[in-house]
Amino acid sequence: MTTPQRLETVRRVQTAMATAYTGLGAWCLLHPYSVIALGFTPKYVAMANVTTHLFTRCFGAQAMTCGLVLGTSEMTAFSFTAFGLAMIPYIGWNYWFGVGPARGMVTSLMWLDFVGNVFFMGGSLWCAKVLREEEGLLKE
């Protein structure tokens, strides 16, 4: 790939991540009931209440803010690296509730969350690598 193609791919990955955050955040904000019903097992769905729905909406609003910032910022190699490394706790959450000690709380659909988090981490670290390489070429 040529340098302009690589940089365009970085922008596309950034846009895809921003769109995912914004879209899924909007879903949590606007329809928390379906998010809870699809994401949690019946035992835990039965315990959902007004506070649970409020927290789901707050989570959605934060995700939308993250998507907005990600979609409108000029990301650098450092910021992509920080964003990628910030996915580690989310991947840990996927492990803990998916196959670890808290297994049984979330439905099997949560593997999609794991795949998304791995995409965010891998995509961010790849973008950081490309930008570092491009910065190195510019300095020579």
XYZ file of C-alpha atoms in Angstrom:
140
model
C 0.000 0.000 0.000
C 1.157 3.503 -0.695
C 1.425 6.112 2.040
C -1.816 7.914 1.081
C -3.663 4.572 0.991
C -2.346 3.596 4.417
C -3.354 6.933 5.900
C -6.804 6.664 4.309
C -7.177 3.183 5.837
C -6.281 4.636 9.251
C -9.067 7.215 8.822
C -11.512 4.482 7.805
C -10.684 2.396 10.868
C -11.131 5.492 13.040
C -14.487 6.226 11.396
C -15.643 2.620 11.839
C -14.786 2.708 15.539
C -16.489 6.086 15.996
C -19.609 4.860 14.203
C -19.760 1.696 16.306
C -19.403 3.601 19.571
C -21.971 6.199 18.592
C -24.480 3.700 17.206
C -24.301 1.212 20.056
C -24.298 4.052 22.579
C -27.448 5.453 20.997
C -29.064 2.036 21.278
C -28.257 1.908 25.029
C -29.482 5.469 25.507
C -32.713 5.173 23.551
C -33.752 1.576 24.226
C -32.093 0.221 27.371
C -34.806 -2.407 27.831
C -33.779 -4.319 24.709
C -30.084 -4.038 25.548
C -30.689 -5.544 28.980
C -33.017 -8.242 27.604
C -30.497 -9.305 24.933
C -27.354 -8.963 27.008
C -28.275 -10.557 30.314
C -29.673 -13.931 31.295
C -33.323 -14.107 32.449
C -32.297 -14.338 36.121
C -30.625 -10.925 35.907
C -33.161 -9.372 33.540
C -35.787 -10.077 36.214
C -33.780 -7.950 38.661
C -33.636 -4.940 36.313
C -35.332 -1.815 37.599
C -35.475 1.930 37.010
C -31.892 2.365 38.240
C -30.616 -0.359 35.918
C -32.243 1.366 32.960
C -30.843 4.742 34.032
C -27.307 3.305 34.285
C -27.697 1.690 30.864
C -28.737 5.046 29.438
C -25.772 6.765 31.135
C -23.439 4.129 29.672
C -24.957 4.819 26.254
C -24.493 8.564 26.607
C -20.836 8.055 27.528
C -20.325 5.725 24.564
C -21.894 8.298 22.242
C -19.575 10.978 23.637
C -16.594 8.678 23.065
C -17.763 8.046 19.489
C -18.202 11.763 18.864
C -14.725 12.572 20.171
C -13.181 9.662 18.284
C -14.935 10.690 15.083
C -13.985 14.348 15.218
C -10.447 14.231 16.623
C -7.150 14.204 14.781
C -5.746 11.021 16.275
C -1.999 10.619 16.679
C 0.077 7.487 17.142
C 0.080 8.184 20.897
C -3.700 8.660 21.128
C -4.360 5.486 19.112
C -1.999 3.576 21.390
C -3.723 4.929 24.505
C -7.149 4.096 23.074
C -6.048 0.579 22.160
C -4.561 -0.101 25.579
C -7.714 1.282 27.202
C -9.539 -1.752 25.777
C -7.696 -4.137 28.129
C -10.184 -3.748 31.030
C -13.106 -4.320 28.646
C -11.547 -7.521 27.351
C -11.021 -8.514 30.988
C -14.693 -7.793 31.640
C -15.605 -10.053 28.708
C -13.496 -12.826 30.209
C -14.807 -12.354 33.752
C -18.474 -12.425 32.769
C -18.196 -14.671 29.716
C -16.102 -17.623 30.818
C -14.679 -16.590 34.195
C -16.046 -16.549 37.746
C -19.148 -14.478 36.918
C -20.191 -16.728 34.039
C -23.939 -17.024 33.669
C -24.753 -13.358 34.092
C -24.566 -12.410 30.402
C -25.918 -14.197 27.352
C -23.823 -15.822 24.669
C -24.386 -12.733 22.504
C -21.739 -11.020 24.598
C -19.057 -12.748 22.529
C -19.855 -9.985 20.014
C -18.725 -7.460 22.617
C -15.463 -9.382 22.958
C -14.946 -9.371 19.176
C -15.670 -5.638 19.074
C -13.229 -4.900 21.884
C -10.518 -6.946 20.177
C -11.225 -5.011 16.948
C -10.962 -1.691 18.813
C -7.716 -2.735 20.450
C -6.133 -4.291 17.369
C -7.353 -1.573 15.027
C -6.097 1.176 17.317
C -2.671 -0.411 17.753
C -2.381 -1.019 13.996
C -3.309 2.624 13.299
C -0.702 3.752 15.839
C 1.928 1.606 14.139
C 1.097 3.034 10.711
C 1.206 6.616 11.992
C 4.537 6.013 13.772
C 5.967 4.592 10.549
C 4.689 7.584 8.578
C 6.142 10.011 11.133
C 9.483 8.227 10.787
C 9.369 8.601 7.007
C 8.633 12.314 7.289
C 11.622 12.913 9.602
C 14.129 11.269 7.232
